[in-house]
C-alpha positions as a Markdown table, in Angstrom:
| # | Residue | x | y | z |
|---|---|---|---|---|
| 1 | Met | 134.5 | 116.6 | 64.4 |
| 2 | Ala | 130.8 | 115.6 | 63.9 |
| 3 | Ala | 129.0 | 114.4 | 67.0 |
| 4 | Ala | 128.4 | 110.7 | 67.3 |
| 5 | Thr | 125.0 | 109.5 | 66.1 |
| 6 | Pro | 122.9 | 108.8 | 69.3 |
| 7 | Leu | 121.0 | 105.6 | 69.7 |
| 8 | Leu | 117.6 | 105.4 | 68.0 |
| 9 | Lys | 118.1 | 108.9 | 66.4 |
| 10 | Asp | 115.6 | 108.1 | 63.6 |
| 11 | Glu | 113.4 | 105.9 | 65.6 |
| 12 | Leu | 112.4 | 108.1 | 68.5 |
| 13 | Asp | 110.4 | 111.3 | 68.9 |
| 14 | Ile | 110.5 | 113.6 | 72.0 |
| 15 | Val | 107.1 | 114.9 | 72.9 |
| 16 | Ile | 106.7 | 118.1 | 74.9 |
| 17 | Pro | 103.5 | 119.7 | 76.1 |
| 18 | Thr | 103.8 | 123.5 | 76.8 |
| 19 | Ile | 102.2 | 126.9 | 77.2 |
| 20 | Arg | 105.5 | 128.8 | 77.2 |
| 21 | Asn | 108.7 | 129.5 | 75.3 |
| 22 | Leu | 111.0 | 126.4 | 75.4 |
| 23 | Asp | 114.2 | 128.0 | 76.8 |
| 24 | Phe | 114.6 | 124.9 | 78.9 |
| 25 | Leu | 115.8 | 123.0 | 75.8 |
| 26 | Glu | 119.1 | 124.9 | 75.9 |
| 27 | Met | 120.3 | 122.8 | 78.8 |
| 28 | Trp | 119.1 | 119.6 | 77.1 |
| 29 | Arg | 120.8 | 120.5 | 73.8 |
| 30 | Pro | 123.7 | 118.1 | 74.0 |
| 31 | Phe | 121.2 | 115.2 | 74.6 |
| 32 | Phe | 118.2 | 116.2 | 72.4 |
| 33 | Glu | 119.6 | 118.2 | 69.5 |
| 34 | Gln | 119.9 | 115.3 | 67.1 |
| 35 | Tyr | 116.4 | 114.0 | 67.8 |
| 36 | His | 113.0 | 115.1 | 66.3 |
| 37 | Leu | 110.7 | 117.0 | 68.7 |
| 38 | Ile | 106.9 | 117.1 | 68.7 |
| 39 | Ile | 105.7 | 120.1 | 70.6 |
| 40 | Val | 102.0 | 120.2 | 71.7 |
| 41 | Gln | 101.0 | 123.8 | 72.5 |
| 42 | Asp | 98.3 | 124.0 | 75.0 |
| 43 | Gly | 96.1 | 127.0 | 75.8 |
| 44 | Asp | 95.7 | 130.0 | 73.5 |
| 45 | Pro | 96.6 | 128.9 | 69.9 |
| 46 | Ser | 97.2 | 132.5 | 68.8 |
| 47 | Lys | 100.2 | 132.7 | 71.2 |
| 48 | Thr | 103.6 | 132.1 | 69.5 |
| 49 | Ile | 105.9 | 129.6 | 71.3 |
| 50 | Lys | 109.6 | 130.3 | 70.8 |
| 51 | Val | 111.9 | 127.3 | 70.3 |
| 52 | Pro | 115.7 | 127.7 | 70.5 |
| 53 | Glu | 117.5 | 127.5 | 67.2 |
| 54 | Gly | 119.0 | 124.3 | 65.9 |
| 55 | Phe | 116.2 | 121.9 | 67.0 |
| 56 | Asp | 114.3 | 119.8 | 64.5 |
| 57 | Tyr | 110.6 | 120.1 | 65.6 |
| 58 | Glu | 107.0 | 120.2 | 64.5 |
| 59 | Leu | 104.5 | 122.2 | 66.7 |
| 60 | Tyr | 100.8 | 121.6 | 67.0 |
| 61 | Asn | 98.3 | 124.0 | 68.7 |
| 62 | Arg | 94.6 | 123.5 | 69.4 |
| 63 | Asn | 93.7 | 124.7 | 65.9 |
| 64 | Asp | 95.9 | 122.1 | 64.3 |
| 65 | Ile | 94.5 | 119.4 | 66.6 |
| 66 | Asn | 90.9 | 120.4 | 65.5 |
| 67 | Lys | 91.9 | 120.5 | 61.9 |
| 68 | Ile | 93.7 | 117.1 | 61.9 |
| 69 | Leu | 91.1 | 115.2 | 64.0 |
| 70 | Gly | 87.9 | 117.0 | 63.2 |
| 71 | Pro | 85.1 | 116.0 | 65.6 |
| 72 | Lys | 87.3 | 113.4 | 67.2 |
| 73 | Ala | 89.5 | 116.2 | 68.6 |
| 74 | Ser | 87.0 | 116.1 | 71.5 |
| 75 | Cys | 89.1 | 113.2 | 73.0 |
| 76 | Ile | 92.1 | 115.5 | 73.4 |
| 77 | Ser | 92.2 | 117.5 | 76.6 |
| 78 | Phe | 92.5 | 121.3 | 76.6 |
| 79 | Lys | 94.2 | 123.5 | 79.2 |
| 80 | Asp | 95.9 | 120.4 | 80.7 |
| 81 | Ser | 99.2 | 118.7 | 79.9 |
| 82 | Ala | 97.2 | 115.6 | 79.0 |
| 83 | Cys | 97.1 | 117.2 | 75.5 |
| 84 | Arg | 100.6 | 115.6 | 75.1 |
| 85 | Cys | 99.1 | 112.3 | 74.0 |
| 86 | Phe | 98.2 | 114.0 | 70.7 |
| 87 | Gly | 101.9 | 113.9 | 70.0 |
| 88 | Tyr | 102.0 | 110.2 | 70.5 |
| 89 | Met | 99.2 | 109.8 | 68.0 |
| 90 | Val | 100.8 | 111.9 | 65.2 |
| 91 | Ser | 104.3 | 110.5 | 65.7 |
| 92 | Lys | 105.5 | 108.0 | 63.1 |
| 93 | Lys | 108.4 | 106.6 | 65.2 |
| 94 | Lys | 108.8 | 103.4 | 67.2 |
| 95 | Tyr | 109.7 | 105.1 | 70.5 |
| 96 | Ile | 108.5 | 108.1 | 72.4 |
| 97 | Phe | 110.2 | 110.1 | 75.2 |
| 98 | Thr | 108.0 | 112.7 | 76.9 |
| 99 | Ile | 109.2 | 115.4 | 79.3 |
| 100 | Asp | 107.7 | 118.5 | 80.9 |
| 101 | Asp | 109.2 | 122.0 | 80.3 |
| 102 | Asp | 110.0 | 122.4 | 84.0 |
| 103 | Cys | 112.3 | 119.3 | 84.0 |
| 104 | Phe | 116.0 | 120.1 | 83.9 |
| 105 | Val | 119.1 | 118.0 | 83.5 |
| 106 | Ala | 119.9 | 116.3 | 86.9 |
| 107 | Lys | 123.4 | 115.3 | 88.2 |
| 108 | Asp | 124.3 | 111.9 | 89.6 |
| 109 | Pro | 126.1 | 111.7 | 92.9 |
| 110 | Ser | 129.5 | 112.1 | 91.2 |
| 111 | Gly | 128.3 | 115.4 | 89.7 |
| 112 | Lys | 128.0 | 114.1 | 86.2 |
| 113 | Glu | 125.1 | 115.3 | 84.1 |
| 114 | Ile | 122.5 | 112.6 | 83.5 |
| 115 | Asn | 121.5 | 111.8 | 79.9 |
| 116 | Ala | 118.0 | 110.8 | 80.8 |
| 117 | Leu | 117.1 | 109.9 | 77.3 |
| 118 | Ala | 120.0 | 107.5 | 76.9 |
| 119 | Gln | 118.9 | 105.7 | 80.1 |
| 120 | His | 115.3 | 105.4 | 78.9 |
| 121 | Ile | 116.6 | 103.9 | 75.7 |
| 122 | Gln | 118.7 | 101.4 | 77.6 |
| 123 | Asn | 115.7 | 100.4 | 79.7 |
| 124 | Leu | 113.5 | 100.0 | 76.6 |
| 125 | Leu | 116.0 | 98.0 | 74.6 |
| 126 | Ser | 116.6 | 95.4 | 77.4 |
| 127 | Pro | 113.9 | 92.9 | 78.6 |
| 128 | Ser | 111.7 | 93.2 | 81.6 |
| 129 | Thr | 111.1 | 90.4 | 84.2 |
| 130 | Pro | 107.5 | 90.9 | 85.5 |
| 131 | Ala | 106.8 | 87.2 | 86.2 |
| 132 | Phe | 109.5 | 86.8 | 89.0 |
| 133 | Phe | 111.2 | 89.5 | 91.0 |
| 134 | Asn | 115.0 | 89.7 | 90.9 |
| 135 | Thr | 116.4 | 90.9 | 94.2 |
| 136 | Leu | 119.3 | 92.6 | 92.4 |
| 137 | Tyr | 116.8 | 94.6 | 90.4 |
| 138 | Asp | 117.4 | 94.8 | 86.7 |
| 139 | Pro | 119.5 | 91.8 | 85.8 |
| 140 | Phe | 120.3 | 93.3 | 82.4 |
| 141 | Arg | 122.3 | 96.2 | 83.8 |
| 142 | Asp | 126.1 | 96.2 | 83.8 |
| 143 | Gly | 127.4 | 94.5 | 87.0 |
| 144 | Ala | 124.1 | 92.7 | 87.8 |
| 145 | Asp | 122.6 | 89.4 | 86.9 |
| 146 | Phe | 119.9 | 86.9 | 87.9 |
| 147 | Val | 120.4 | 85.8 | 91.5 |
| 148 | Arg | 120.5 | 82.2 | 92.8 |
| 149 | Gly | 117.1 | 80.7 | 92.7 |
| 150 | Tyr | 115.8 | 82.7 | 89.7 |
| 151 | Pro | 114.1 | 80.2 | 87.3 |
| 152 | Phe | 116.1 | 79.7 | 84.1 |
| 153 | Ser | 112.9 | 79.3 | 82.1 |
| 154 | Leu | 112.1 | 83.0 | 82.9 |
| 155 | Arg | 115.5 | 84.5 | 82.3 |
| 156 | Glu | 114.7 | 85.6 | 78.8 |
| 157 | Gly | 112.3 | 88.1 | 80.2 |
| 158 | Val | 109.7 | 89.9 | 78.0 |
| 159 | Pro | 109.8 | 93.0 | 75.8 |
| 160 | Thr | 109.8 | 96.3 | 77.7 |
| 161 | Ala | 106.9 | 98.6 | 76.8 |
| 162 | Val | 107.4 | 101.4 | 79.3 |
| 163 | Ser | 110.4 | 103.1 | 81.0 |
| 164 | His | 109.2 | 105.3 | 83.9 |
| 165 | Gly | 111.8 | 107.8 | 85.2 |
| 166 | Leu | 112.0 | 109.7 | 88.5 |
| 167 | Trp | 112.7 | 113.2 | 89.8 |
| 168 | Leu | 115.2 | 114.9 | 92.1 |
| 169 | Asn | 114.3 | 118.1 | 93.9 |
| 170 | Ile | 110.4 | 118.6 | 93.7 |
| 171 | Pro | 108.8 | 115.2 | 94.2 |
| 172 | Asp | 105.6 | 114.3 | 92.3 |
| 173 | Tyr | 103.3 | 114.6 | 95.3 |
| 174 | Asp | 99.5 | 115.0 | 95.4 |
| 175 | Ala | 98.0 | 118.2 | 96.8 |
| 176 | Pro | 97.4 | 117.0 | 100.4 |
| 177 | Thr | 101.0 | 115.8 | 100.7 |
| 178 | Gln | 102.2 | 119.1 | 99.2 |
| 179 | Leu | 100.3 | 121.0 | 101.8 |
| 180 | Val | 101.6 | 119.2 | 104.8 |
| 181 | Lys | 105.2 | 119.0 | 103.4 |
| 182 | Pro | 105.7 | 122.2 | 101.5 |
| 183 | Leu | 109.5 | 122.3 | 101.9 |
| 184 | Glu | 110.2 | 118.6 | 101.2 |
| 185 | Arg | 112.7 | 118.0 | 98.4 |
| 186 | Asn | 113.9 | 114.7 | 97.1 |
| 187 | Ser | 117.7 | 114.4 | 97.2 |
| 188 | Arg | 117.8 | 110.6 | 97.3 |
| 189 | Tyr | 119.4 | 109.2 | 94.2 |
| 190 | Val | 118.8 | 105.5 | 94.1 |
| 191 | Asp | 120.9 | 103.8 | 91.4 |
| 192 | Ala | 118.3 | 101.2 | 90.4 |
| 193 | Val | 116.0 | 100.1 | 87.7 |
| 194 | Leu | 113.4 | 97.5 | 88.4 |
| 195 | Thr | 110.5 | 95.7 | 86.6 |
| 196 | Ile | 107.1 | 96.3 | 88.2 |
| 197 | Pro | 105.8 | 92.8 | 88.9 |
| 198 | Lys | 102.8 | 91.4 | 87.0 |
| 199 | Gly | 99.5 | 92.1 | 88.8 |
| 200 | Thr | 100.9 | 95.2 | 90.5 |
| 201 | Leu | 99.6 | 98.7 | 89.6 |
| 202 | Phe | 101.7 | 101.8 | 90.0 |
| 203 | Pro | 101.2 | 105.6 | 89.8 |
| 204 | Met | 102.7 | 106.6 | 86.4 |
| 205 | Cys | 104.1 | 110.1 | 86.1 |
| 206 | Gly | 104.2 | 111.5 | 82.6 |
| 207 | Met | 106.9 | 114.1 | 83.1 |
| 208 | Asn | 109.9 | 111.8 | 82.5 |
| 209 | Leu | 108.6 | 108.8 | 80.5 |
| 210 | Gly | 109.7 | 106.6 | 77.7 |
| 211 | Phe | 107.7 | 104.0 | 75.9 |
| 212 | Asn | 107.7 | 101.7 | 72.8 |
| 213 | Arg | 104.9 | 103.2 | 70.7 |
| 214 | Asp | 104.7 | 100.1 | 68.5 |
| 215 | Leu | 104.1 | 97.8 | 71.5 |
| 216 | Ile | 101.8 | 100.0 | 73.7 |
| 217 | Gly | 101.1 | 103.3 | 72.0 |
| 218 | Pro | 97.3 | 103.1 | 71.6 |
| 219 | Ala | 96.9 | 102.5 | 75.4 |
| 220 | Met | 98.9 | 105.7 | 76.2 |
| 221 | Tyr | 95.7 | 107.9 | 76.3 |
| 222 | Phe | 95.9 | 110.6 | 79.0 |
| 223 | Gly | 92.1 | 110.8 | 79.3 |
| 224 | Leu | 89.8 | 113.8 | 79.6 |
| 225 | Met | 91.2 | 116.4 | 81.9 |
| 226 | Gly | 91.4 | 120.1 | 82.4 |
| 227 | Asp | 88.9 | 122.6 | 80.7 |
| 228 | Gly | 85.3 | 121.5 | 81.1 |
| 229 | Gln | 86.2 | 118.4 | 83.0 |
| 230 | Pro | 85.6 | 117.7 | 86.8 |
| 231 | Ile | 89.1 | 116.4 | 87.3 |
| 232 | Gly | 92.8 | 117.1 | 86.5 |
| 233 | Arg | 96.2 | 115.7 | 87.4 |
| 234 | Tyr | 95.0 | 112.2 | 86.9 |
| 235 | Asp | 95.9 | 112.0 | 83.2 |
| 236 | Asp | 99.1 | 110.1 | 83.4 |
| 237 | Met | 97.7 | 108.0 | 86.3 |
| 238 | Trp | 94.8 | 106.9 | 84.2 |
| 239 | Ala | 97.1 | 106.0 | 81.3 |
| 240 | Gly | 99.4 | 104.1 | 83.6 |
| 241 | Trp | 96.6 | 102.0 | 85.1 |
| 242 | Cys | 95.2 | 101.1 | 81.6 |
| 243 | Val | 98.7 | 100.4 | 80.3 |
| 244 | Lys | 99.7 | 98.1 | 83.2 |
| 245 | Val | 96.6 | 96.0 | 82.9 |
| 246 | Ile | 97.2 | 95.6 | 79.1 |
| 247 | Cys | 100.9 | 94.9 | 79.5 |
| 248 | Asp | 100.2 | 92.2 | 82.0 |
| 249 | His | 97.6 | 90.6 | 79.6 |
| 250 | Leu | 99.9 | 90.9 | 76.5 |
| 251 | Gly | 103.1 | 89.7 | 78.3 |
| 252 | Leu | 104.9 | 93.0 | 78.2 |
| 253 | Gly | 107.0 | 94.7 | 80.9 |
| 254 | Val | 107.2 | 98.1 | 82.7 |
| 255 | Lys | 110.4 | 99.4 | 84.3 |
| 256 | Thr | 110.7 | 102.2 | 86.9 |
| 257 | Gly | 113.7 | 103.9 | 88.5 |
| 258 | Leu | 116.5 | 105.5 | 86.6 |
| 259 | Pro | 116.8 | 108.0 | 84.9 |
| 260 | Tyr | 116.3 | 111.0 | 87.2 |
| 261 | Ile | 115.6 | 114.5 | 86.0 |
| 262 | Trp | 115.7 | 117.7 | 88.1 |
| 263 | His | 112.1 | 118.8 | 88.6 |
| 264 | Ser | 112.5 | 122.6 | 89.1 |
| 265 | Lys | 109.1 | 124.0 | 90.0 |
| 266 | Ala | 106.4 | 123.0 | 92.5 |
| 267 | Ser | 102.9 | 123.6 | 91.3 |
| 268 | Asn | 100.4 | 125.4 | 93.5 |
| 269 | Pro | 99.0 | 123.0 | 96.0 |
| 270 | Phe | 95.7 | 124.8 | 96.3 |
| 271 | Val | 95.1 | 124.8 | 92.6 |
| 272 | Asn | 96.1 | 121.2 | 92.5 |
| 273 | Leu | 93.7 | 120.3 | 95.3 |
| 274 | Lys | 90.9 | 121.8 | 93.3 |
| 275 | Lys | 91.9 | 119.7 | 90.3 |
| 276 | Glu | 92.5 | 116.5 | 92.3 |
| 277 | Tyr | 89.6 | 116.8 | 94.8 |
| 278 | Lys | 87.2 | 114.3 | 93.0 |
| 279 | Gly | 90.0 | 112.0 | 92.0 |
| 280 | Ile | 91.2 | 111.5 | 95.6 |
| 281 | Phe | 87.7 | 110.0 | 96.4 |
| 282 | Trp | 87.3 | 108.3 | 93.0 |
| 283 | Gln | 90.7 | 106.5 | 93.1 |
| 284 | Glu | 89.4 | 104.4 | 96.0 |
| 285 | Glu | 87.0 | 102.9 | 93.5 |
| 286 | Ile | 89.2 | 103.2 | 90.4 |
| 287 | Ile | 92.1 | 101.2 | 91.9 |
| 288 | Pro | 90.1 | 98.1 | 92.9 |
| 289 | Phe | 88.4 | 98.3 | 89.4 |
| 290 | Phe | 91.8 | 98.0 | 87.7 |
| 291 | Gln | 93.1 | 95.4 | 90.2 |
| 292 | Ala | 90.2 | 93.2 | 89.3 |
| 293 | Ala | 90.1 | 93.9 | 85.6 |
| 294 | Thr | 90.7 | 90.9 | 83.3 |
| 295 | Leu | 90.8 | 90.8 | 79.5 |
| 296 | Pro | 89.6 | 87.9 | 77.4 |
| 297 | Lys | 92.1 | 85.9 | 75.5 |
| 298 | Glu | 90.4 | 87.0 | 72.3 |
| 299 | Cys | 92.0 | 90.4 | 72.9 |
| 300 | Thr | 95.4 | 90.1 | 71.2 |
| 301 | Thr | 96.1 | 93.7 | 70.2 |
| 302 | Val | 96.4 | 96.8 | 72.3 |
| 303 | Gln | 93.5 | 98.3 | 70.5 |
| 304 | Gln | 91.2 | 95.3 | 71.2 |
| 305 | Cys | 92.3 | 95.4 | 74.9 |
| 306 | Tyr | 91.7 | 99.1 | 75.2 |
| 307 | Ile | 88.2 | 98.9 | 73.6 |
| 308 | Glu | 87.3 | 96.0 | 76.0 |
| 309 | Leu | 88.7 | 98.1 | 79.0 |
| 310 | Ser | 86.5 | 101.1 | 77.9 |
| 311 | Lys | 83.4 | 98.8 | 78.0 |
| 312 | Gln | 84.3 | 97.7 | 81.6 |
| 313 | Val | 84.9 | 101.4 | 82.6 |
| 314 | Lys | 81.5 | 102.3 | 81.3 |
| 315 | Glu | 79.8 | 99.4 | 83.0 |
| 316 | Lys | 81.6 | 99.5 | 86.4 |
| 317 | Leu | 82.9 | 103.0 | 86.9 |
| 318 | Gly | 79.9 | 104.6 | 85.2 |
| 319 | Lys | 78.1 | 103.9 | 88.4 |
| 320 | Val | 80.6 | 106.0 | 90.4 |
| 321 | Asp | 80.0 | 109.1 | 88.3 |
| 322 | Asp | 78.7 | 110.1 | 84.8 |
| 323 | Tyr | 82.2 | 111.4 | 84.0 |
| 324 | Phe | 83.4 | 107.8 | 83.5 |
| 325 | Val | 80.7 | 107.2 | 80.9 |
| 326 | Lys | 82.0 | 110.2 | 79.0 |
| 327 | Leu | 85.6 | 109.0 | 79.5 |
| 328 | Ser | 84.8 | 105.5 | 78.2 |
| 329 | Asp | 83.3 | 107.1 | 75.1 |
| 330 | Ala | 86.5 | 109.2 | 74.7 |
| 331 | Met | 88.6 | 106.1 | 75.0 |
| 332 | Val | 86.8 | 104.6 | 72.0 |
| 333 | Thr | 87.1 | 107.9 | 70.0 |
| 334 | Trp | 90.8 | 108.0 | 70.8 |
| 335 | Ile | 91.3 | 104.5 | 69.4 |
| 336 | Glu | 89.3 | 105.4 | 66.2 |
| 337 | Ala | 91.5 | 108.6 | 65.8 |
| 338 | Trp | 94.7 | 106.6 | 66.4 |
| 339 | Asp | 93.7 | 104.0 | 63.8 |
| 340 | Glu | 92.8 | 106.7 | 61.3 |
| 341 | Leu | 96.2 | 108.4 | 61.7 |
| 342 | Asn | 98.1 | 105.0 | 61.9 |
| 343 | Pro | 96.3 | 102.8 | 59.3 |
| 344 | Gly | 97.3 | 99.2 | 59.2 |
| 345 | Lys | 99.3 | 99.4 | 62.4 |
| 346 | Asp | 97.9 | 96.9 | 64.8 |
| 347 | Ser | 99.9 | 97.2 | 68.0 |
| 348 | Ala | 101.5 | 94.3 | 69.8 |
| 349 | Lys | 100.0 | 90.9 | 69.3 |
| 350 | Leu | 100.5 | 88.8 | 72.4 |
| 351 | Ala | 104.2 | 88.7 | 73.0 |
| 352 | Asn | 104.2 | 84.9 | 73.5 |
| 353 | Gly | 101.2 | 84.0 | 71.4 |
| 354 | Ser | 98.8 | 83.3 | 74.3 |
| 355 | Ala | 97.2 | 85.2 | 77.1 |
| 356 | Lys | 98.7 | 84.5 | 80.5 |
């Protein structure tokens, strides 16, 4: 008997950044096999990455990125998983799920394997409620609803742009926390999905993430990290801060919680500290910048919002370090490259026709 066609089979790409053979896909086979994969190979392009048989995929290495983007390839990080965002750019699908190659299938408390992708799709296909917090969390899940006192005028919610999943086993900690808690493992499975409220920033992790590319894709730029850059491990954070400010402006939602994956491997805390060192100081200026950032009502597309944000980054964060001047230029290059590869696709107009 043929396997049932999974949800969004022809509307979703799975993006995986890697430097190694993708044996981990074997365990994901029941959940991923019918979807199209975009593999972004980091590091040495002469190395051959082996992909298990039976998967439908395209693979891009650094040579391919340089060939496709030409001089604009400078905006894509090298020797850092931030290179994954090239996959977002070349995808032609409406939805993206991205996962790291050290993320395995997790089990729920009953011992059942979790289909992370199916849960992300569920999150993305139901509305978010950023304007008013529901104490029963996601009211669109089975067995939940809006609680007493929730305004009826807000119950329609808004389109969901991002679904942010979590991790069992190795938590996504920064280097100082890793160093003081080397043996800590996350075994807490919290059966909840919630909308991150409007005006609230969050630390976005890129290792188990789904998003609506049509709604927010051009803002999912993972910055300049890794080789030749003074900072690493802030790629997904940077994207998350930009995305949240733009989602709040355009009337879009971000959910976090389920699904869980099993994060199998702790990265070296000393290597991480070297990468994060400047970011740990800089984020004390970066966060207030994003908390205070506002976008003019004339910005009605993600691209317009992102270009405006890049100007503010240059003007305000450029004073913190020259790196932010370079980053703001790369943000503009990214949008130019995105528009070249996706002509005539202006992302999300304001969801309700007017800026909030």
